[in-house]
mmCIF file of C-alpha atoms in Angstrom:
data_model
loop_
_atom_site.group_PDB
_atom_site.id
_atom_site.type_symbol
_atom_site.label_atom_id
_atom_site.label_comp_id
_atom_site.label_asym_id
_atom_site.label_seq_id
_atom_site.Cartn_x
_atom_site.Cartn_y
_atom_site.Cartn_z
ATOM 1 C CA MET A 1246 43.944 53.314 57.265
ATOM 2 C CA LYS A 1247 46.446 50.549 56.433
ATOM 3 C CA LYS A 1248 47.273 50.223 60.139
ATOM 4 C CA ALA A 1249 43.580 49.817 60.998
ATOM 5 C CA ILE A 1250 43.153 47.033 58.451
ATOM 6 C CA PHE A 1251 46.277 45.284 59.785
ATOM 7 C CA LEU A 1252 44.931 45.428 63.347
ATOM 8 C CA LEU A 1253 41.594 43.962 62.187
ATOM 9 C CA LEU A 1254 43.409 41.091 60.505
ATOM 10 C CA LEU A 1255 45.330 40.331 63.681
ATOM 11 C CA ALA A 1256 42.188 40.530 65.834
ATOM 12 C CA GLY A 1257 40.435 38.044 63.550
ATOM 13 C CA ASN A 1258 43.523 35.804 63.322
ATOM 14 C CA PHE A 1259 43.601 36.365 59.536
ATOM 15 C CA THR A 1260 46.602 36.591 57.269
ATOM 16 C CA VAL A 1261 46.756 37.691 53.681
ATOM 17 C CA ASN A 1262 47.151 34.012 52.744
ATOM 18 C CA SER A 1263 43.858 33.290 54.500
ATOM 19 C CA PHE A 1264 41.991 35.307 51.900
ATOM 20 C CA SER A 1265 43.561 33.328 49.087
ATOM 21 C CA GLN A 1266 41.721 30.263 50.406
ATOM 22 C CA ILE A 1267 38.262 31.867 50.033
ATOM 23 C CA PRO A 1268 36.921 30.908 46.588
ATOM 24 C CA LEU A 1269 34.976 33.343 44.452
ATOM 25 C CA THR A 1270 31.635 32.427 42.946
ATOM 26 C CA VAL A 1271 31.965 30.909 39.475
ATOM 27 C CA THR A 1272 29.929 28.524 37.332
ATOM 28 C CA PRO A 1273 30.065 24.800 38.252
ATOM 29 C CA SER A 1274 33.054 22.814 37.035
ATOM 30 C CA GLY A 1275 32.754 20.961 33.754
ATOM 31 C CA GLY A 1276 30.216 23.439 32.400
ATOM 32 C CA ASN A 1277 27.411 21.615 34.209
ATOM 33 C CA LYS A 1278 24.250 23.536 35.005
ATOM 34 C CA LYS A 1279 23.122 23.998 38.602
ATOM 35 C CA ALA A 1280 19.354 23.546 38.882
ATOM 36 C CA SER A 1281 16.407 22.932 41.144
ATOM 37 C CA VAL A 1282 12.799 21.975 40.523
ATOM 38 C CA ALA A 1283 9.894 21.815 42.962
ATOM 39 C CA GLU A 1284 6.237 20.918 42.993
ATOM 40 C CA ARG A 1285 3.513 20.595 45.597
ATOM 41 C CA ILE A 1286 1.822 17.204 45.691
ATOM 42 C CA GLY A 1287 -1.318 17.548 47.775
ATOM 43 C CA LEU A 1288 0.022 19.690 50.614
ATOM 44 C CA THR A 1289 3.533 18.230 50.406
ATOM 45 C CA ASP A 1290 6.369 20.307 48.971
ATOM 46 C CA VAL A 1291 8.884 18.222 47.005
ATOM 47 C CA THR A 1292 12.129 19.968 45.997
ATOM 48 C CA ILE A 1293 15.034 18.568 43.994
ATOM 49 C CA HIS A 1294 18.474 20.247 43.902
ATOM 50 C CA TYR A 1295 20.896 18.907 41.301
ATOM 51 C CA ASP A 1296 23.573 19.663 38.725
ATOM 52 C CA ARG A 1297 22.906 19.019 35.017
ATOM 53 C CA PRO A 1298 25.652 17.367 32.978
ATOM 54 C CA GLY A 1299 25.440 17.552 29.198
ATOM 55 C CA VAL A 1300 25.764 14.753 26.671
ATOM 56 C CA LYS A 1301 28.310 16.843 24.722
ATOM 57 C CA GLY A 1302 28.684 14.489 21.789
ATOM 58 C CA ARG A 1303 28.881 11.347 23.918
ATOM 59 C CA GLU A 1304 25.733 9.702 22.507
ATOM 60 C CA GLY A 1305 25.753 5.969 23.137
ATOM 61 C CA LYS A 1306 28.492 6.304 25.748
ATOM 62 C CA VAL A 1307 26.458 7.701 28.671
ATOM 63 C CA TRP A 1308 24.549 4.730 30.075
ATOM 64 C CA GLY A 1309 26.882 1.910 30.997
ATOM 65 C CA GLY A 1310 29.899 4.123 30.276
ATOM 66 C CA LEU A 1311 29.915 7.588 31.750
ATOM 67 C CA VAL A 1312 27.215 6.307 34.145
ATOM 68 C CA PRO A 1313 28.607 2.919 35.182
ATOM 69 C CA VAL A 1314 26.520 -0.139 35.891
ATOM 70 C CA GLY A 1315 25.913 -0.824 39.583
ATOM 71 C CA PHE A 1316 28.467 0.242 42.191
ATOM 72 C CA THR A 1317 32.070 1.272 41.422
ATOM 73 C CA ASP A 1318 35.139 2.586 43.218
ATOM 74 C CA PRO A 1319 35.178 6.359 42.603
ATOM 75 C CA GLY A 1320 38.940 6.430 43.201
ATOM 76 C CA PHE A 1321 38.742 9.181 45.787
ATOM 77 C CA GLY A 1322 37.258 9.575 49.250
ATOM 78 C CA SER A 1323 36.289 6.856 51.681
ATOM 79 C CA SER A 1324 33.854 4.940 49.465
ATOM 80 C CA LYS A 1325 35.086 1.889 47.599
ATOM 81 C CA SER A 1326 31.680 0.925 46.210
ATOM 82 C CA ALA A 1327 29.489 3.848 45.253
ATOM 83 C CA PRO A 1328 26.418 4.311 43.043
ATOM 84 C CA TRP A 1329 26.036 7.191 40.585
ATOM 85 C CA ARG A 1330 25.307 10.609 42.122
ATOM 86 C CA ALA A 1331 22.232 10.979 39.841
ATOM 87 C CA GLY A 1332 23.529 14.237 38.424
ATOM 88 C CA ALA A 1333 26.916 15.931 38.471
ATOM 89 C CA ASN A 1334 29.278 17.630 40.940
ATOM 90 C CA GLU A 1335 27.641 17.879 44.396
ATOM 91 C CA ASN A 1336 25.029 15.539 45.821
ATOM 92 C CA THR A 1337 21.627 15.423 44.212
ATOM 93 C CA ILE A 1338 19.247 16.295 47.063
ATOM 94 C CA PHE A 1339 15.550 15.588 47.569
ATOM 95 C CA GLU A 1340 13.514 17.441 50.200
ATOM 96 C CA PHE A 1341 10.036 16.404 51.401
ATOM 97 C CA SER A 1342 7.956 18.575 53.727
ATOM 98 C CA THR A 1343 5.863 15.599 54.923
ATOM 99 C CA ASP A 1344 6.144 11.823 54.954
ATOM 100 C CA VAL A 1345 5.740 10.299 51.487
ATOM 101 C CA LEU A 1346 5.616 6.960 49.707
ATOM 102 C CA ILE A 1347 8.295 6.229 47.099
ATOM 103 C CA GLU A 1348 7.119 3.409 44.857
ATOM 104 C CA GLY A 1349 4.833 2.359 47.703
ATOM 105 C CA LYS A 1350 7.513 2.441 50.411
ATOM 106 C CA THR A 1351 7.477 4.925 53.301
ATOM 107 C CA LEU A 1352 10.018 7.749 53.489
ATOM 108 C CA ALA A 1353 9.866 10.239 56.346
ATOM 109 C CA ALA A 1354 9.815 13.997 55.819
ATOM 110 C CA GLY A 1355 13.331 15.356 55.481
ATOM 111 C CA ARG A 1356 16.339 16.083 53.263
ATOM 112 C CA TYR A 1357 18.104 13.214 51.509
ATOM 113 C CA GLY A 1358 21.078 12.582 49.269
ATOM 114 C CA PHE A 1359 19.897 10.755 46.160
ATOM 115 C CA PHE A 1360 21.828 8.109 44.250
ATOM 116 C CA ILE A 1361 21.116 5.614 41.483
ATOM 117 C CA ALA A 1362 22.758 2.248 40.930
ATOM 118 C CA TYR A 1363 22.147 2.032 37.188
ATOM 119 C CA ASP A 1364 21.298 -1.208 35.428
ATOM 120 C CA PRO A 1365 19.809 -1.449 31.930
ATOM 121 C CA ASN A 1366 17.084 -3.776 33.211
ATOM 122 C CA GLU A 1367 16.377 -2.458 36.721
ATOM 123 C CA CYS A 1368 17.802 0.585 38.510
ATOM 124 C CA THR A 1369 18.145 0.879 42.279
ATOM 125 C CA LEU A 1370 17.164 4.276 43.681
ATOM 126 C CA ILE A 1371 18.816 5.165 46.986
ATOM 127 C CA PHE A 1372 17.780 7.850 49.459
ATOM 128 C CA SER A 1373 20.596 8.525 51.931
ATOM 129 C CA SER A 1374 20.567 10.380 55.247
ATOM 130 C CA ASN A 1375 23.837 11.999 54.107
ATOM 131 C CA SER A 1376 22.826 15.009 52.005
ATOM 132 C CA THR A 1377 25.930 17.148 52.624
ATOM 133 C CA SER A 1378 28.845 15.191 51.162
ATOM 134 C CA TRP A 1379 30.280 16.184 47.778
ATOM 135 C CA GLY A 1380 29.189 13.764 45.074
ATOM 136 C CA HIS A 1381 29.389 10.028 45.749
ATOM 137 C CA PHE A 1382 32.971 9.944 47.017
ATOM 138 C CA TYR A 1383 31.895 9.420 50.626
ATOM 139 C CA TYR A 1384 28.849 7.242 49.974
ATOM 140 C CA ASN A 1385 28.200 4.789 52.815
ATOM 141 C CA ASP A 1386 25.448 2.196 52.496
ATOM 142 C CA GLN A 1387 24.980 2.328 56.280
ATOM 143 C CA GLU A 1388 23.428 5.764 55.698
ATOM 144 C CA ASP A 1389 20.821 4.395 53.263
ATOM 145 C CA VAL A 1390 17.295 5.180 54.438
ATOM 146 C CA LEU A 1391 15.397 3.694 51.519
ATOM 147 C CA ARG A 1392 16.100 1.645 48.412
ATOM 148 C CA VAL A 1393 13.573 0.951 45.661
ATOM 149 C CA LYS A 1394 13.918 -0.685 42.257
ATOM 150 C CA VAL A 1395 12.440 0.741 39.047
ATOM 151 C CA LYS A 1396 12.744 -0.021 35.354
ATOM 152 C CA PRO A 1397 14.396 2.506 33.033
ATOM 153 C CA VAL A 1398 12.458 3.609 29.931
ATOM 154 C CA ALA A 1399 13.966 4.317 26.493
ATOM 155 C CA LEU A 1400 13.294 7.753 24.967
ATOM 156 C CA ASP A 1401 12.756 8.495 21.291
ATOM 157 C CA LYS A 1402 14.548 11.847 21.393
ATOM 158 C CA SER A 1403 17.825 12.646 23.098
ATOM 159 C CA VAL A 1404 17.841 14.996 26.101
ATOM 160 C CA GLU A 1405 21.082 17.027 25.988
ATOM 161 C CA TRP A 1406 21.093 18.339 29.569
ATOM 162 C CA LEU A 1407 20.081 15.980 32.379
ATOM 163 C CA LYS A 1408 16.817 17.053 33.969
ATOM 164 C CA TYR A 1409 14.274 16.031 36.591
ATOM 165 C CA GLU A 1410 10.628 16.468 35.666
ATOM 166 C CA PHE A 1411 7.270 16.055 37.440
ATOM 167 C CA MET A 1412 4.595 14.300 35.372
ATOM 168 C CA ASN A 1413 1.358 12.286 35.651
ATOM 169 C CA GLU A 1414 0.182 14.503 38.513
ATOM 170 C CA THR A 1415 -2.933 13.637 40.522
ATOM 171 C CA GLU A 1416 -4.380 15.113 43.690
ATOM 172 C CA ASN A 1417 -2.044 13.047 45.859
ATOM 173 C CA SER A 1418 0.726 11.749 43.592
ATOM 174 C CA ALA A 1419 3.174 12.490 40.807
ATOM 175 C CA THR A 1420 5.849 10.706 38.837
ATOM 176 C CA VAL A 1421 9.356 12.147 39.030
ATOM 177 C CA ALA A 1422 11.516 11.277 36.047
ATOM 178 C CA LEU A 1423 15.230 11.709 35.541
ATOM 179 C CA GLU A 1424 15.831 12.180 31.799
ATOM 180 C CA TRP A 1425 19.190 12.223 30.053
ATOM 181 C CA GLU A 1426 20.384 11.262 26.602
ATOM 182 C CA LYS A 1427 17.875 8.615 25.453
ATOM 183 C CA LEU A 1428 16.850 7.194 28.830
ATOM 184 C CA MET A 1429 14.288 8.045 31.500
ATOM 185 C CA ILE A 1430 14.261 6.691 35.058
ATOM 186 C CA PRO A 1431 10.771 7.352 36.488
ATOM 187 C CA PHE A 1432 9.451 6.728 39.985
ATOM 188 C CA LYS A 1433 6.191 7.504 41.758
ATOM 189 C CA ILE A 1434 5.799 9.752 44.806
ATOM 190 C CA GLU A 1435 2.559 9.560 46.798
ATOM 191 C CA THR A 1436 1.341 11.590 49.759
ATOM 192 C CA ASP A 1437 -1.361 10.968 52.346
ATOM 193 C CA TYR A 1438 -3.237 14.032 51.123
ATOM 194 C CA ILE A 1439 -6.482 13.274 52.972
ATOM 195 C CA LYS A 1440 -4.691 13.000 56.317
ATOM 196 C CA GLU A 1441 -2.523 16.070 55.687
ATOM 197 C CA GLN A 1442 -5.482 18.196 54.594
ATOM 198 C CA ILE A 1443 -7.629 17.318 57.598
ATOM 199 C CA THR A 1444 -4.689 17.990 59.931
ATOM 200 C CA SER A 1445 -4.214 21.358 58.231
ATOM 201 C CA PHE A 1446 -7.904 22.209 58.671
ATOM 202 C CA ARG A 1447 -7.765 21.366 62.376
ATOM 203 C CA ASN A 1448 -4.737 23.596 62.876
ATOM 204 C CA GLU A 1449 -5.992 26.540 60.819
ATOM 205 C CA LEU A 1450 -9.471 26.553 62.369
ATOM 206 C CA ARG A 1451 -7.809 27.276 65.708
ATOM 207 C CA THR A 1452 -6.289 30.496 64.322
ATOM 208 C CA GLU A 1453 -7.911 33.770 63.273
ATOM 209 C CA LYS A 1454 -9.275 31.903 60.247
ATOM 210 C CA GLY A 1455 -11.753 30.222 62.581
ATOM 211 C CA PHE A 1456 -13.523 33.521 63.250
ATOM 212 C CA ILE A 1457 -15.428 33.488 59.950
ATOM 213 C CA TRP A 1458 -18.140 30.980 59.093
ATOM 214 C CA GLN A 1459 -16.763 30.456 55.584
ATOM 215 C CA SER A 1460 -13.666 28.656 56.930
ATOM 216 C CA TRP A 1461 -15.718 26.085 58.827
ATOM 217 C CA ASN A 1462 -17.982 25.606 55.811
ATOM 218 C CA GLN A 1463 -15.018 25.173 53.468
ATOM 219 C CA ALA A 1464 -13.505 22.463 55.660
ATOM 220 C CA ALA A 1465 -16.837 20.660 56.031
ATOM 221 C CA GLN A 1466 -17.560 20.920 52.280
ATOM 222 C CA TRP A 1467 -14.131 19.475 51.451
ATOM 223 C CA CYS A 1468 -14.796 16.453 53.673
ATOM 224 C CA LEU A 1469 -18.203 16.031 52.032
ATOM 225 C CA GLN A 1470 -16.691 16.097 48.537
ATOM 226 C CA HIS A 1471 -14.065 13.530 49.537
ATOM 227 C CA ASN A 1472 -16.543 11.431 51.560
ATOM 228 C CA THR A 1473 -14.258 11.376 54.589
ATOM 229 C CA ASN A 1474 -14.204 12.525 58.226
ATOM 230 C CA LEU A 1475 -17.954 13.197 58.042
ATOM 231 C CA GLU A 1476 -18.708 13.082 61.775
ATOM 232 C CA GLU A 1477 -16.135 15.794 62.511
ATOM 233 C CA ALA A 1478 -17.276 17.716 59.433
ATOM 234 C CA LEU A 1479 -20.801 17.734 60.859
ATOM 235 C CA LEU A 1480 -19.421 19.265 64.062
ATOM 236 C CA TRP A 1481 -17.688 21.907 61.949
ATOM 237 C CA THR A 1482 -21.080 22.839 60.472
ATOM 238 C CA ASP A 1483 -22.240 23.687 64.014
ATOM 239 C CA SER A 1484 -19.784 26.589 63.800
ATOM 240 C CA SER A 1485 -20.472 27.486 60.168
ATOM 241 C CA THR A 1486 -24.231 27.763 60.765
ATOM 242 C CA GLY A 1487 -24.139 29.197 64.258
ATOM 243 C CA ASN A 1488 -21.688 32.098 64.155
ATOM 244 C CA PHE A 1489 -20.510 35.175 62.299
ATOM 245 C CA GLY A 1490 -23.443 35.397 59.868
ATOM 246 C CA GLY A 1491 -23.386 31.769 58.812
ATOM 247 C CA GLU A 1492 -26.755 31.216 60.472
ATOM 248 C CA ARG A 1493 -28.301 33.048 57.489
ATOM 249 C CA SER A 1494 -26.183 31.362 54.802
ATOM 250 C CA PHE A 1495 -27.916 28.993 52.416
ATOM 251 C CA GLY A 1496 -24.532 27.485 51.524
ATOM 252 C CA ALA A 1497 -23.641 26.707 55.137
ATOM 253 C CA TRP A 1498 -26.981 25.054 55.854
ATOM 254 C CA SER A 1499 -26.861 23.184 52.541
ATOM 255 C CA THR A 1500 -23.450 21.722 53.448
ATOM 256 C CA ARG A 1501 -24.816 20.548 56.788
ATOM 257 C CA ALA A 1502 -27.831 18.954 55.109
ATOM 258 C CA GLN A 1503 -25.679 17.131 52.553
ATOM 259 C CA ILE A 1504 -23.468 15.703 55.296
ATOM 260 C CA LEU A 1505 -26.525 14.518 57.192
ATOM 261 C CA GLU A 1506 -27.718 12.759 54.033
ATOM 262 C CA LYS A 1507 -24.323 11.083 53.635
ATOM 263 C CA LEU A 1508 -24.680 9.848 57.215
ATOM 264 C CA GLY A 1509 -28.140 8.432 56.436
ATOM 265 C CA ARG A 1510 -30.019 11.039 58.458
ATOM 266 C CA ASN A 1511 -32.331 12.035 55.598
ATOM 267 C CA ASP A 1512 -35.238 13.423 57.637
ATOM 268 C CA GLU A 1513 -32.907 15.800 59.469
ATOM 269 C CA ALA A 1514 -31.380 16.846 56.152
ATOM 270 C CA ALA A 1515 -34.789 17.636 54.647
ATOM 271 C CA ALA A 1516 -35.759 19.708 57.679
ATOM 272 C CA ILE A 1517 -32.493 21.660 57.434
ATOM 273 C CA MET A 1518 -33.088 22.488 53.759
ATOM 274 C CA LYS A 1519 -36.602 23.772 54.471
ATOM 275 C CA LYS A 1520 -35.052 26.060 57.065
ATOM 276 C CA ALA A 1521 -32.419 27.206 54.573
ATOM 277 C CA MET A 1522 -34.782 28.075 51.687
ATOM 278 C CA PRO A 1523 -35.455 31.697 52.696
ATOM 279 C CA PHE A 1524 -31.698 32.411 52.698
ATOM 280 C CA GLY A 1525 -31.059 31.122 49.180
ATOM 281 C CA SER A 1526 -30.407 33.336 46.178
ATOM 282 C CA MET A 1527 -32.045 32.624 42.832
ATOM 283 C CA ASN A 1528 -29.012 30.647 41.679
ATOM 284 C CA ASP A 1529 -28.720 28.840 45.037
ATOM 285 C CA LEU A 1530 -32.274 27.536 44.794
ATOM 286 C CA HIS A 1531 -31.961 26.684 41.114
ATOM 287 C CA GLN A 1532 -28.824 24.611 41.686
ATOM 288 C CA TYR A 1533 -30.360 22.893 44.709
ATOM 289 C CA ALA A 1534 -33.412 21.929 42.672
ATOM 290 C CA ARG A 1535 -31.158 20.547 39.930
ATOM 291 C CA THR A 1536 -29.316 18.515 42.556
ATOM 292 C CA LEU A 1537 -32.644 17.030 43.635
ATOM 293 C CA LEU A 1538 -33.309 16.080 40.004
ATOM 294 C CA GLN A 1539 -29.943 14.297 39.882
ATOM 295 C CA LEU A 1540 -30.954 12.446 43.049
ATOM 296 C CA LYS A 1541 -34.137 11.261 41.267
ATOM 297 C CA LYS A 1542 -36.416 13.417 43.425
ATOM 298 C CA PRO A 1543 -38.513 15.208 40.776
ATOM 299 C CA ALA A 1544 -41.442 16.125 43.067
ATOM 300 C CA GLU A 1545 -39.159 17.761 45.646
ATOM 301 C CA ALA A 1546 -37.274 19.520 42.850
ATOM 302 C CA MET A 1547 -40.527 20.892 41.423
ATOM 303 C CA THR A 1548 -41.426 22.392 44.802
ATOM 304 C CA VAL A 1549 -38.108 24.259 44.909
ATOM 305 C CA PHE A 1550 -38.364 25.411 41.275
ATOM 306 C CA LYS A 1551 -41.845 26.848 42.001
ATOM 307 C CA MET A 1552 -40.643 28.547 45.189
ATOM 308 C CA ASN A 1553 -37.766 30.116 43.269
ATOM 309 C CA PHE A 1554 -40.134 31.375 40.559
ATOM 310 C CA ASP A 1555 -42.423 32.920 43.172
ATOM 311 C CA LYS A 1556 -39.442 34.762 44.704
ATOM 312 C CA ASN A 1557 -37.936 35.710 41.323
ATOM 313 C CA PRO A 1558 -40.747 35.769 38.734
ATOM 314 C CA ASN A 1559 -40.189 35.882 34.965
ATOM 315 C CA GLN A 1560 -36.406 35.525 35.119
ATOM 316 C CA TYR A 1561 -34.560 33.402 32.586
ATOM 317 C CA THR A 1562 -33.187 31.132 35.327
ATOM 318 C CA THR A 1563 -36.511 30.549 37.075
ATOM 319 C CA LEU A 1564 -38.417 30.011 33.798
ATOM 320 C CA VAL A 1565 -35.889 27.398 32.739
ATOM 321 C CA GLY A 1566 -36.209 25.905 36.217
ATOM 322 C CA LEU A 1567 -39.957 25.435 35.777
ATOM 323 C CA ALA A 1568 -39.365 23.919 32.349
ATOM 324 C CA ARG A 1569 -36.933 21.444 33.898
ATOM 325 C CA GLY A 1570 -39.262 20.690 36.807
ATOM 326 C CA TYR A 1571 -42.356 20.057 34.691
ATOM 327 C CA SER A 1572 -40.323 17.973 32.246
ATOM 328 C CA ALA A 1573 -38.913 15.791 35.037
ATOM 329 C CA ASN A 1574 -42.441 15.179 36.278
ATOM 330 C CA GLY A 1575 -43.718 14.196 32.808
ATOM 331 C CA ASP A 1576 -45.727 17.374 32.107
ATOM 332 C CA PHE A 1577 -44.139 18.214 28.752
ATOM 333 C CA LYS A 1578 -46.915 20.673 27.789
ATOM 334 C CA ASN A 1579 -46.192 23.045 30.690
ATOM 335 C CA ALA A 1580 -42.467 22.423 30.337
ATOM 336 C CA LEU A 1581 -42.656 23.582 26.686
ATOM 337 C CA LYS A 1582 -44.681 26.641 27.725
ATOM 338 C CA TYR A 1583 -42.043 27.877 30.174
ATOM 339 C CA ALA A 1584 -39.146 27.001 27.870
ATOM 340 C CA ASN A 1585 -40.693 29.208 25.168
ATOM 341 C CA LEU A 1586 -41.194 32.015 27.697
ATOM 342 C CA ALA A 1587 -37.520 31.771 28.655
ATOM 343 C CA LEU A 1588 -36.225 31.814 25.060
ATOM 344 C CA PRO A 1589 -36.331 35.600 24.437
ATOM 345 C CA LEU A 1590 -34.631 36.168 27.819
ATOM 346 C CA ALA A 1591 -31.600 33.984 27.012
ATOM 347 C CA PRO A 1592 -28.541 36.030 28.055
ATOM 348 C CA ASP A 1593 -26.256 34.794 25.246
ATOM 349 C CA GLN A 1594 -26.110 32.560 22.189
ATOM 350 C CA GLN A 1595 -24.868 29.563 24.168
ATOM 351 C CA ASN A 1596 -27.913 29.626 26.444
ATOM 352 C CA LYS A 1597 -30.201 30.238 23.474
ATOM 353 C CA THR A 1598 -28.775 27.219 21.642
ATOM 354 C CA PHE A 1599 -29.208 25.079 24.775
ATOM 355 C CA LEU A 1600 -32.818 26.193 25.144
ATOM 356 C CA LEU A 1601 -33.643 25.514 21.479
ATOM 357 C CA GLY A 1602 -32.362 21.981 21.965
ATOM 358 C CA MET A 1603 -34.493 21.655 25.073
ATOM 359 C CA ILE A 1604 -37.576 22.820 23.165
ATOM 360 C CA GLU A 1605 -36.982 20.267 20.381
ATOM 361 C CA LYS A 1606 -36.795 17.447 22.940
ATOM 362 C CA LEU A 1607 -40.018 18.578 24.595
ATOM 363 C CA LYS A 1608 -41.841 18.808 21.235
ATOM 364 C CA ALA A 1609 -40.783 15.218 20.634
ATOM 365 C CA GLY A 1610 -42.228 14.184 23.997
ATOM 366 C CA LYS A 1611 -38.864 13.557 25.623
ATOM 367 C CA ASP A 1612 -37.557 14.635 29.024
ATOM 368 C CA ALA A 1613 -35.326 17.681 28.516
ATOM 369 C CA ASN A 1614 -33.156 17.048 31.590
#
């Protein structure tokens, strides 16, 4: 057995001393905590890898002391003028799955070393193409891809272990903040969510996901809600209403009609909705009629409410629909009649309370919508 091991060592050009050079896994030096945090902004994955130094009783000596102002000579490696590594030990690394904006400036998708030139009035954030060097000892400003300036913010409470946090999230942006001791350095990341989402739709609709009408309708509905890419969205409704059962879907036809309205083709939209009526469920028709009320089309809404009642007579939803329709058209007497008929059919206390309020408005001669 020993001979076999010896032969393997020779074959691999190993010696016993070679193994002494292979380090075992231990915690980071200095007691610092290794960490990562990630969040999706729109469709963009943002990941931060960093080490977390602690204050460890050094309050008041961190900023401008342990973290020097500006650029300094680290005393090791090739760099003679390096910013802070924005963490501890190895490089702090940011990864972006798509192009982003950092404080309004473009940064391509990729993996970057991250540094900060601290200043109490204005910090310089640096994204470097070098994400593999250890710490800031080999920092080279020729590898800078982006620099932006931001103002640090004082914190009321001390943060013992340095951390990165996502905050102020919106559909297409978030603020990333480095927090340590009593200081926060925040900066804004933005993505072109609209562009990325439409690109994603185009790619996915060419896969097996394009073989169900719901996928085409979902993409078209998203464009409608965001008021963007409407001409292509209308083409997508050709597929959602023409294949795989979508031709009998009220939702699919409704999406097409709404896009046509957005494009100013109102007569076509109205014709589409008349075609869609037989496919609508009780709730579909009720919600469509309420949408017409919101669009200040009470007569058209009343027609739909009546149609729904004829298909689904003496249901709570359709009785309330007639009450809404008559009220919107100024016929408070009939509106009150149908509201009272709906009251004993209220499915829960919340609906009953709503209906009682509706009845009080109608008794006072006020529109209940």
